Amino acid sequence: MKAIDLLPLIPQVNTFKKYGKVKRAVGLMIESQGPESSVGEVCYIHITSRGVPKIILAEVVGFNGQLVILMPYSNMQDIAPGSLVEATSKPLEVKIGPALIGKVVDSLGKPLDGSMLPGGLAAAHTDQEPPNPLSRPPIDEPMEVGVKAIDSMLTVGKGQRVGIFAGSGVGKSTLLGMIARNTKADLNVIALIGERGREVREFIERDLGEEGLKRTIVVAATSDQPALMRIKGAFTATAIAEYFRDKGLNVMLMMDSATRVAMAQREIGLAVGEPPTTKGYTPSVFAILPKLLERTGTNLKGSITAFYTVLVDGDDLNEPISDTVRGILDGHIVLDRKIANRGQFPAINILKSVSRLMNHLASDQHLEASVRLRELYSTYIESEDLIQIGAYKKGSSKEIDEAINYYPKIISFLKQGVYEKISQAESIDRLIQLAEKGDVRS
């Protein structure tokens, strides 16, 4: 670029740095007298730790009269009254590019193994606007996820957003690992939000495996990190997925879990003085969820197929976060503890689960087979108590007799080994064979 080309840019350069000073720290928040800044802007807090100058990153989250309210991305140790606060005049940016594939990074996009960021990466804002509704192409092509029960009974399309609803210990992390290894997506982006530190490495090594990591970028924000870092982990993972979608790829985004993002936002909301509303959640929680979830899906260049896990307290699917997320997404998969206790994995309850786009993605024969299997399974479940105690007499109902005959075959069909690979075409073929001929191949 010639020097003369830079002349118009000179008036846009800010040659002044804006500073303020820390007044006090209250709970999770820091109150500063200045600098002039706006909500969402990143600031540097200059501190001295054991005689060594350091910088702590913080974000402007609100104002209290003339005071700026900041929340740091790390712990508040060594921050003292009078610590210098420097405005950067820009929001959080992370470096993104193909060189990140196969790496595990934190919420700020830095490798967790302590290595240097590779070269050739582009800067991107973590907080982006969702695509214009009129620029979203219709979803008309199935996305193979490699899980038999989902590919056949709950077919998902490229760009569809689905919730996985489950209590603790029912197998949602294992299911995400199966999808990451078996999916036909071009790239996986996995966000582990609020996980125990122990579980991050276990998920990467056991559930994801070396094969899955080769085409995956993992963003991890563990439960011990500040609430702001947990929220930024979700936004950073979404920004990474958006970058590759804009390159024309079909991206698979998996976030575990949306509930912990909501909990982190509740912490911030309560700290800045928001009133608690439904079950202690602040209004900003119900504002941030659609803003985050609507960023995925299709645009004119590529697609982001997204799976969000949702923790349900006491297996209650109607608690506020579950209800809100279910209303935003394009389908929900319910993992049932009773089914898991029977040794059926993945523990998907097909009667409570729905893919809102399956009718537009599946053939007539496929839909008829899935409806028939649901009817048979539902008939058995409704009569299960009578059957188990021996109160039902064979021949009393043709429908129940048929359901009793089909039930073990349906359970055998829905089961799948953790490392078992099966294509979507084969899953659908097996479903049709079972529905039409009562034949199931293991």
Short mmCIF file of C-alpha atoms in Angstrom, two decimals:
data_model
loop_
_atom_site.label_atom_id
_atom_site.label_comp_id
_atom_site.label_asym_id
_atom_site.label_seq_id
_atom_site.Cartn_x
_atom_site.Cartn_y
_atom_site.Cartn_z
CA MET A 1 0.00 0.00 0.00
CA LYS A 2 1.35 3.42 -0.96
CA ALA A 3 1.89 6.11 1.69
CA ILE A 4 -0.55 8.40 -0.11
CA ASP A 5 -3.30 5.77 0.35
CA LEU A 6 -2.94 6.06 4.13
CA LEU A 7 -3.52 9.81 4.28
CA PRO A 8 -7.35 9.59 4.58
CA LEU A 9 -6.93 7.22 7.56
CA ILE A 10 -4.78 9.62 9.62
CA PRO A 11 -7.72 11.66 11.05
CA GLN A 12 -9.32 8.39 12.26
CA VAL A 13 -6.31 7.45 14.41
CA ASN A 14 -6.82 8.11 18.13
CA THR A 15 -3.50 9.42 19.41
CA PHE A 16 -4.73 9.86 23.00
CA LYS A 17 -4.98 7.11 25.60
CA LYS A 18 -7.79 7.29 28.12
CA TYR A 19 -7.08 6.39 31.75
CA GLY A 20 -8.98 6.05 35.00
CA LYS A 21 -8.30 4.81 38.52
CA VAL A 22 -9.80 1.98 40.56
CA LYS A 23 -11.98 3.33 43.39
CA ARG A 24 -13.15 0.09 44.98
CA ALA A 25 -13.84 -3.61 44.41
CA VAL A 26 -17.19 -5.09 45.44
CA GLY A 27 -17.82 -8.81 45.01
CA LEU A 28 -17.22 -9.64 41.34
CA MET A 29 -17.07 -6.00 40.27
CA ILE A 30 -14.51 -3.20 40.12
CA GLU A 31 -15.61 0.42 40.25
CA SER A 32 -13.34 2.90 38.50
CA GLN A 33 -13.28 6.68 38.24
CA GLY A 34 -13.01 6.82 34.44
CA PRO A 35 -11.85 6.19 31.78
CA GLU A 36 -14.36 7.33 29.17
CA SER A 37 -15.66 4.04 27.75
CA SER A 38 -18.78 2.16 26.64
CA VAL A 39 -20.49 -1.10 27.64
CA GLY A 40 -18.70 -4.13 26.16
CA GLU A 41 -15.37 -2.31 25.80
CA VAL A 42 -12.20 -4.06 27.01
CA CYS A 43 -9.97 -2.19 29.47
CA TYR A 44 -6.48 -2.92 30.85
CA ILE A 45 -6.00 -2.73 34.61
CA HIS A 46 -2.32 -2.12 35.38
CA ILE A 47 -1.17 -3.82 38.59
CA THR A 48 2.06 -4.83 40.31
CA SER A 49 2.31 -8.43 41.51
CA ARG A 50 5.34 -9.21 43.69
CA GLY A 51 7.18 -6.30 42.17
CA VAL A 52 6.41 -7.35 38.58
CA PRO A 53 4.14 -5.08 36.45
CA LYS A 54 1.15 -6.97 35.00
CA ILE A 55 -2.02 -6.26 33.04
CA ILE A 56 -5.45 -7.69 33.84
CA LEU A 57 -8.12 -7.66 31.13
CA ALA A 58 -11.55 -6.44 32.18
CA GLU A 59 -14.79 -5.57 30.42
CA VAL A 60 -17.12 -2.65 31.00
CA VAL A 61 -20.45 -4.11 32.12
CA GLY A 62 -22.26 -1.01 33.40
CA PHE A 63 -22.12 2.36 35.12
CA ASN A 64 -22.97 3.67 38.57
CA GLY A 65 -23.33 7.44 38.38
CA GLN A 66 -19.91 8.69 37.24
CA LEU A 67 -18.22 5.37 38.05
CA VAL A 68 -17.40 2.71 35.44
CA ILE A 69 -18.26 -0.85 36.51
CA LEU A 70 -15.74 -3.43 35.25
CA MET A 71 -15.62 -7.20 35.48
CA PRO A 72 -12.19 -8.85 35.06
CA TYR A 73 -11.55 -11.89 32.88
CA SER A 74 -9.29 -13.34 35.61
CA ASN A 75 -9.21 -13.20 39.41
CA MET A 76 -9.04 -9.85 41.21
CA GLN A 77 -5.89 -10.56 43.22
CA ASP A 78 -3.43 -7.60 43.45
CA ILE A 79 -6.00 -5.04 42.24
CA ALA A 80 -5.82 -2.09 44.63
CA PRO A 81 -7.35 1.39 45.00
CA GLY A 82 -5.58 3.69 42.58
CA SER A 83 -4.65 0.93 40.08
CA LEU A 84 -4.51 2.47 36.60
CA VAL A 85 -7.35 1.56 34.18
CA GLU A 86 -6.64 2.02 30.47
CA ALA A 87 -9.38 2.07 27.83
CA THR A 88 -8.73 0.20 24.56
CA SER A 89 -11.74 1.67 22.65
CA LYS A 90 -12.62 -1.78 21.24
CA PRO A 91 -14.50 -4.94 22.29
CA LEU A 92 -12.95 -8.37 22.81
CA GLU A 93 -11.33 -9.89 19.71
CA VAL A 94 -9.97 -13.39 19.20
CA LYS A 95 -7.66 -14.81 16.53
CA ILE A 96 -9.28 -17.40 14.26
CA GLY A 97 -8.09 -19.47 11.32
CA PRO A 98 -7.55 -23.01 9.99
CA ALA A 99 -4.36 -23.30 12.07
CA LEU A 100 -6.56 -23.55 15.20
CA ILE A 101 -8.03 -26.90 14.10
CA GLY A 102 -6.95 -29.63 16.52
CA LYS A 103 -6.25 -27.17 19.35
CA VAL A 104 -7.88 -26.54 22.73
CA VAL A 105 -8.20 -22.82 23.55
CA ASP A 106 -9.63 -20.72 26.38
CA SER A 107 -12.34 -18.06 26.16
CA LEU A 108 -9.82 -15.50 24.89
CA GLY A 109 -8.66 -17.80 22.10
CA LYS A 110 -5.30 -18.68 23.73
CA PRO A 111 -4.07 -22.32 23.58
CA LEU A 112 -4.55 -24.06 26.93
CA ASP A 113 -1.32 -26.04 26.54
CA GLY A 114 0.67 -22.81 26.87
CA SER A 115 1.93 -22.84 23.27
CA MET A 116 2.05 -19.76 21.07
CA LEU A 117 -0.80 -18.97 18.71
CA PRO A 118 0.06 -20.09 15.16
CA GLY A 119 0.52 -17.47 12.45
CA GLY A 120 -1.92 -16.57 9.71
CA LEU A 121 -4.94 -16.02 11.98
CA ALA A 122 -7.55 -13.30 11.48
CA ALA A 123 -9.03 -11.13 14.25
CA ALA A 124 -12.78 -11.37 14.85
CA HIS A 125 -15.18 -9.86 17.39
CA THR A 126 -16.74 -12.42 19.74
CA ASP A 127 -20.04 -10.55 19.86
CA GLN A 128 -21.70 -10.55 16.42
CA GLU A 129 -25.22 -9.94 15.18
CA PRO A 130 -27.29 -12.95 13.99
CA PRO A 131 -27.75 -13.28 10.21
CA ASN A 132 -30.61 -11.35 8.64
CA PRO A 133 -33.70 -13.64 8.63
CA LEU A 134 -34.19 -13.02 4.90
CA SER A 135 -30.59 -14.09 4.16
CA ARG A 136 -31.08 -17.54 5.71
CA PRO A 137 -31.63 -20.22 3.03
CA PRO A 138 -34.26 -22.85 3.92
CA ILE A 139 -32.90 -26.03 5.52
CA ASP A 140 -33.56 -28.82 3.02
CA GLU A 141 -30.56 -31.14 3.30
CA PRO A 142 -30.07 -33.73 6.08
CA MET A 143 -26.96 -33.63 8.28
CA GLU A 144 -25.60 -37.08 9.13
CA VAL A 145 -24.58 -37.24 12.79
CA GLY A 146 -23.75 -40.95 12.97
CA VAL A 147 -26.14 -41.74 15.84
CA LYS A 148 -28.75 -44.25 14.71
CA ALA A 149 -31.65 -43.00 16.85
CA ILE A 150 -31.14 -39.39 15.72
CA ASP A 151 -30.46 -40.05 12.02
CA SER A 152 -33.54 -42.29 11.68
CA MET A 153 -36.13 -41.08 14.21
CA LEU A 154 -35.06 -37.43 14.72
CA THR A 155 -33.45 -36.46 11.42
CA VAL A 156 -31.48 -33.20 11.66
CA GLY A 157 -30.80 -30.80 8.76
CA LYS A 158 -27.73 -28.74 7.91
CA GLY A 159 -28.13 -25.52 9.86
CA GLN A 160 -30.66 -26.86 12.36
CA ARG A 161 -30.30 -26.02 16.07
CA VAL A 162 -31.18 -28.77 18.54
CA GLY A 163 -31.21 -28.97 22.33
CA ILE A 164 -30.09 -32.06 24.26
CA PHE A 165 -32.01 -32.05 27.54
CA ALA A 166 -30.71 -34.25 30.34
CA GLY A 167 -30.06 -34.47 34.05
CA SER A 168 -26.56 -35.05 35.35
CA GLY A 169 -24.90 -38.37 34.53
CA VAL A 170 -27.33 -39.52 31.82
CA GLY A 171 -24.77 -39.53 28.99
CA LYS A 172 -24.91 -36.18 27.22
CA SER A 173 -21.09 -35.79 27.03
CA THR A 174 -20.80 -39.32 25.62
CA LEU A 175 -23.48 -38.50 23.03
CA LEU A 176 -21.65 -35.31 22.01
CA GLY A 177 -18.44 -37.34 21.60
CA MET A 178 -20.25 -39.83 19.34
CA ILE A 179 -21.62 -37.01 17.19
CA ALA A 180 -18.20 -35.31 16.95
CA ARG A 181 -16.50 -38.54 15.81
CA ASN A 182 -19.19 -39.74 13.40
CA THR A 183 -20.69 -36.59 11.85
CA LYS A 184 -20.21 -35.74 8.19
CA ALA A 185 -19.76 -32.03 9.00
CA ASP A 186 -16.61 -30.36 7.65
CA LEU A 187 -15.50 -29.13 11.09
CA ASN A 188 -16.48 -29.44 14.76
CA VAL A 189 -16.39 -26.57 17.26
CA ILE A 190 -16.99 -27.74 20.83
CA ALA A 191 -17.57 -25.35 23.74
CA LEU A 192 -17.13 -26.82 27.23
CA ILE A 193 -18.69 -24.18 29.48
CA GLY A 194 -18.58 -24.50 33.27
CA GLU A 195 -17.19 -28.04 33.19
CA ARG A 196 -15.10 -29.47 36.00
CA GLY A 197 -11.40 -29.12 35.22
CA ARG A 198 -11.00 -32.89 35.37
CA GLU A 199 -13.71 -33.46 32.78
CA VAL A 200 -12.13 -31.32 30.05
CA ARG A 201 -9.18 -33.62 29.45
CA GLU A 202 -11.34 -36.72 29.95
CA PHE A 203 -13.80 -35.52 27.31
CA ILE A 204 -11.00 -34.75 24.85
CA GLU A 205 -9.19 -38.06 25.34
CA ARG A 206 -12.07 -40.48 25.97
CA ASP A 207 -15.21 -39.10 24.36
CA LEU A 208 -13.68 -37.09 21.49
CA GLY A 209 -10.55 -39.16 20.91
CA GLU A 210 -7.60 -38.50 18.63
CA GLU A 211 -9.70 -39.09 15.50
CA GLY A 212 -12.32 -36.52 16.54
CA LEU A 213 -9.78 -33.90 17.68
CA LYS A 214 -8.12 -33.83 14.24
CA ARG A 215 -11.10 -31.89 12.83
CA THR A 216 -12.22 -30.10 15.97
CA ILE A 217 -11.55 -26.83 17.80
CA VAL A 218 -12.32 -27.04 21.52
CA VAL A 219 -13.08 -23.93 23.61
CA ALA A 220 -12.92 -24.63 27.36
CA ALA A 221 -14.03 -22.37 30.23
CA THR A 222 -14.01 -24.37 33.47
CA SER A 223 -16.28 -23.82 36.47
CA ASP A 224 -13.52 -22.16 38.55
CA GLN A 225 -13.16 -19.29 36.09
CA PRO A 226 -15.01 -15.96 36.52
CA ALA A 227 -18.58 -15.74 35.21
CA LEU A 228 -17.51 -13.41 32.40
CA MET A 229 -14.99 -15.96 31.08
CA ARG A 230 -17.68 -18.65 30.99
CA ILE A 231 -19.98 -16.40 28.97
CA LYS A 232 -17.16 -15.37 26.64
CA GLY A 233 -16.36 -19.05 26.08
CA ALA A 234 -19.80 -19.50 24.51
CA PHE A 235 -19.45 -16.33 22.43
CA THR A 236 -15.91 -17.20 21.31
CA ALA A 237 -16.93 -20.71 20.19
CA THR A 238 -19.85 -19.24 18.25
CA ALA A 239 -17.56 -16.64 16.62
CA ILE A 240 -15.16 -19.42 15.55
CA ALA A 241 -18.04 -21.38 14.01
CA GLU A 242 -19.26 -18.22 12.22
CA TYR A 243 -15.79 -17.62 10.76
CA PHE A 244 -15.71 -21.06 9.13
CA ARG A 245 -19.36 -20.82 8.05
CA ASP A 246 -18.46 -17.64 6.18
CA LYS A 247 -15.72 -19.65 4.43
CA GLY A 248 -18.45 -21.89 2.99
CA LEU A 249 -18.11 -24.85 5.39
CA ASN A 250 -20.80 -26.91 7.08
CA VAL A 251 -19.82 -26.54 10.75
CA MET A 252 -21.01 -28.62 13.71
CA LEU A 253 -21.16 -26.53 16.91
CA MET A 254 -21.68 -28.37 20.21
CA MET A 255 -22.06 -26.45 23.47
CA ASP A 256 -22.07 -28.10 26.87
CA SER A 257 -23.97 -26.44 28.38
CA ALA A 258 -26.36 -23.58 27.67
CA THR A 259 -27.59 -23.80 31.27
CA ARG A 260 -24.17 -22.83 32.66
CA VAL A 261 -24.04 -19.86 30.29
CA ALA A 262 -27.35 -18.74 31.78
CA MET A 263 -26.04 -19.27 35.32
CA ALA A 264 -22.95 -17.17 34.55
CA GLN A 265 -25.11 -14.36 33.18
CA ARG A 266 -27.25 -14.56 36.32
CA GLU A 267 -24.11 -14.03 38.44
CA ILE A 268 -23.22 -10.92 36.44
CA GLY A 269 -26.78 -9.60 36.44
CA LEU A 270 -27.12 -9.92 40.22
CA ALA A 271 -23.69 -8.34 40.73
CA VAL A 272 -24.60 -5.21 38.73
CA GLY A 273 -27.92 -4.85 40.56
CA GLU A 274 -30.51 -6.50 38.27
CA PRO A 275 -33.60 -7.74 40.11
CA PRO A 276 -33.97 -11.55 40.30
CA THR A 277 -37.13 -12.75 38.54
CA THR A 278 -38.02 -16.34 37.60
CA LYS A 279 -36.26 -18.73 40.01
CA GLY A 280 -33.57 -16.12 40.66
CA TYR A 281 -32.66 -15.58 36.99
CA THR A 282 -32.29 -11.95 35.97
CA PRO A 283 -33.96 -10.39 32.90
CA SER A 284 -30.62 -10.22 31.04
CA VAL A 285 -30.45 -14.04 31.05
CA PHE A 286 -33.59 -14.27 28.91
CA ALA A 287 -32.22 -11.53 26.63
CA ILE A 288 -28.79 -13.12 26.07
CA LEU A 289 -30.02 -16.65 25.24
CA PRO A 290 -31.85 -15.83 21.96
CA LYS A 291 -29.03 -13.47 20.98
CA LEU A 292 -26.51 -16.31 21.35
CA LEU A 293 -28.61 -19.16 19.92
CA GLU A 294 -29.86 -17.22 16.88
CA ARG A 295 -26.29 -16.64 15.66
CA THR A 296 -26.06 -20.25 14.46
CA GLY A 297 -27.95 -21.75 11.54
CA THR A 298 -27.60 -21.07 7.82
CA ASN A 299 -26.46 -18.04 5.87
CA LEU A 300 -25.76 -17.48 2.17
CA LYS A 301 -22.26 -19.02 2.44
CA GLY A 302 -22.45 -22.05 4.73
CA SER A 303 -24.20 -23.52 7.76
CA ILE A 304 -23.75 -24.10 11.48
CA THR A 305 -25.61 -27.14 12.78
CA ALA A 306 -25.74 -26.69 16.55
CA PHE A 307 -26.35 -28.98 19.52
CA TYR A 308 -26.80 -27.29 22.91
CA THR A 309 -26.99 -29.38 26.05
CA VAL A 310 -29.39 -28.21 28.74
CA LEU A 311 -29.16 -29.42 32.35
CA VAL A 312 -32.61 -30.10 33.78
CA ASP A 313 -32.84 -29.88 37.58
CA GLY A 314 -34.51 -32.99 38.92
CA ASP A 315 -35.28 -34.02 35.32
CA ASP A 316 -37.83 -31.15 35.17
CA LEU A 317 -38.18 -30.15 31.51
CA ASN A 318 -40.34 -27.14 32.38
CA GLU A 319 -37.88 -25.16 34.50
CA PRO A 320 -37.21 -21.62 33.12
CA ILE A 321 -33.99 -22.16 31.15
CA SER A 322 -35.17 -25.45 29.61
CA ASP A 323 -38.47 -23.87 28.61
CA THR A 324 -36.79 -20.79 27.10
CA VAL A 325 -34.17 -22.74 25.13
CA ARG A 326 -36.73 -25.26 23.85
CA GLY A 327 -38.84 -22.38 22.54
CA ILE A 328 -35.90 -20.90 20.59
CA LEU A 329 -34.40 -24.04 19.03
CA ASP A 330 -35.57 -26.17 16.10
CA GLY A 331 -35.94 -29.40 18.04
CA HIS A 332 -35.10 -31.15 21.28
CA ILE A 333 -33.62 -34.51 22.23
CA VAL A 334 -34.52 -35.75 25.71
CA LEU A 335 -32.18 -38.15 27.52
CA ASP A 336 -34.19 -40.16 30.05
CA ARG A 337 -32.71 -41.40 33.33
CA LYS A 338 -35.12 -44.37 33.44
CA ILE A 339 -33.96 -45.49 30.01
CA ALA A 340 -30.30 -45.11 31.05
CA ASN A 341 -30.96 -47.17 34.19
CA ARG A 342 -32.18 -49.99 31.94
CA GLY A 343 -28.82 -50.02 30.18
CA GLN A 344 -30.08 -48.52 26.91
CA PHE A 345 -27.54 -46.08 25.45
CA PRO A 346 -27.83 -43.50 24.08
CA ALA A 347 -30.73 -42.99 26.51
CA ILE A 348 -32.90 -41.04 24.04
CA ASN A 349 -36.60 -40.94 24.79
CA ILE A 350 -38.01 -40.85 21.26
CA LEU A 351 -41.55 -40.12 22.50
CA LYS A 352 -40.49 -36.87 24.21
CA SER A 353 -38.01 -35.82 21.50
CA VAL A 354 -38.85 -33.83 18.36
CA SER A 355 -37.05 -32.63 15.24
CA ARG A 356 -39.17 -29.79 13.88
CA LEU A 357 -37.67 -30.09 10.40
CA MET A 358 -37.85 -33.86 9.93
CA ASN A 359 -41.06 -33.62 7.86
CA HIS A 360 -39.18 -31.46 5.32
CA LEU A 361 -36.05 -33.63 5.24
CA ALA A 362 -37.27 -37.24 5.19
CA SER A 363 -38.92 -39.23 2.40
CA ASP A 364 -42.53 -40.40 2.73
CA GLN A 365 -41.40 -43.99 3.32
CA HIS A 366 -38.96 -42.85 6.01
CA LEU A 367 -41.64 -40.77 7.77
CA GLU A 368 -44.18 -43.58 7.69
CA ALA A 369 -41.66 -45.98 9.21
CA SER A 370 -40.74 -43.57 12.00
CA VAL A 371 -44.41 -42.87 12.82
CA ARG A 372 -45.19 -46.59 12.96
CA LEU A 373 -42.27 -47.25 15.30
CA ARG A 374 -43.36 -44.40 17.59
CA GLU A 375 -46.92 -45.78 17.69
CA LEU A 376 -45.73 -49.28 18.60
CA TYR A 377 -43.32 -47.98 21.23
CA SER A 378 -45.96 -45.64 22.70
CA THR A 379 -48.54 -48.44 22.89
CA TYR A 380 -46.13 -50.64 24.84
CA ILE A 381 -45.08 -47.86 27.26
CA GLU A 382 -48.74 -46.97 28.00
CA SER A 383 -49.51 -50.61 28.82
CA GLU A 384 -46.16 -51.45 30.44
CA ASP A 385 -47.42 -51.55 34.03
CA LEU A 386 -50.21 -53.99 33.16
CA ILE A 387 -47.80 -56.16 31.15
CA GLN A 388 -45.14 -56.24 33.89
CA ILE A 389 -47.52 -57.32 36.69
CA GLY A 390 -49.18 -59.92 34.46
CA ALA A 391 -52.59 -58.21 34.42
CA TYR A 392 -52.70 -58.12 30.62
CA LYS A 393 -53.98 -61.25 28.90
CA LYS A 394 -52.63 -62.06 25.47
CA GLY A 395 -55.25 -61.59 22.77
CA SER A 396 -57.15 -58.84 24.58
CA SER A 397 -55.81 -56.20 22.18
CA LYS A 398 -54.28 -56.72 18.77
CA GLU A 399 -52.34 -53.43 19.06
CA ILE A 400 -50.82 -54.33 22.43
CA ASP A 401 -49.93 -57.83 21.25
CA GLU A 402 -48.12 -56.35 18.27
CA ALA A 403 -46.36 -53.81 20.51
CA ILE A 404 -45.19 -56.56 22.88
CA ASN A 405 -43.75 -58.45 19.90
CA TYR A 406 -41.98 -55.37 18.54
CA TYR A 407 -40.71 -53.88 21.81
CA PRO A 408 -37.43 -55.85 22.17
CA LYS A 409 -36.69 -55.27 18.47
CA ILE A 410 -37.26 -51.51 18.85
CA ILE A 411 -34.95 -51.37 21.89
CA SER A 412 -32.29 -53.34 19.98
CA PHE A 413 -32.62 -50.89 17.07
CA LEU A 414 -32.29 -47.78 19.26
CA LYS A 415 -29.19 -49.05 21.10
CA GLN A 416 -25.76 -48.13 19.75
CA GLY A 417 -22.25 -48.76 21.03
CA VAL A 418 -20.16 -45.71 21.88
CA TYR A 419 -17.63 -46.48 19.15
CA GLU A 420 -20.08 -48.10 16.71
CA LYS A 421 -20.19 -46.34 13.34
CA ILE A 422 -23.27 -46.48 11.15
CA SER A 423 -24.21 -44.30 8.21
CA GLN A 424 -27.48 -42.40 7.98
CA ALA A 425 -28.53 -44.38 4.89
CA GLU A 426 -28.04 -47.66 6.74
CA SER A 427 -29.89 -46.34 9.83
CA ILE A 428 -32.90 -45.38 7.71
CA ASP A 429 -32.80 -48.70 5.84
CA ARG A 430 -32.84 -50.61 9.14
CA LEU A 431 -35.75 -48.47 10.38
CA ILE A 432 -37.81 -49.22 7.26
CA GLN A 433 -37.01 -52.93 7.43
CA LEU A 434 -38.09 -53.04 11.06
CA ALA A 435 -41.30 -51.08 10.50
CA GLU A 436 -42.39 -53.04 7.40
CA LYS A 437 -41.15 -56.55 8.12
CA GLY A 438 -40.41 -56.64 11.83
CA ASP A 439 -36.79 -57.38 10.96
CA VAL A 440 -33.94 -55.77 12.91
CA ARG A 441 -30.26 -56.22 12.09
CA SER A 442 -27.77 -55.51 14.84
#
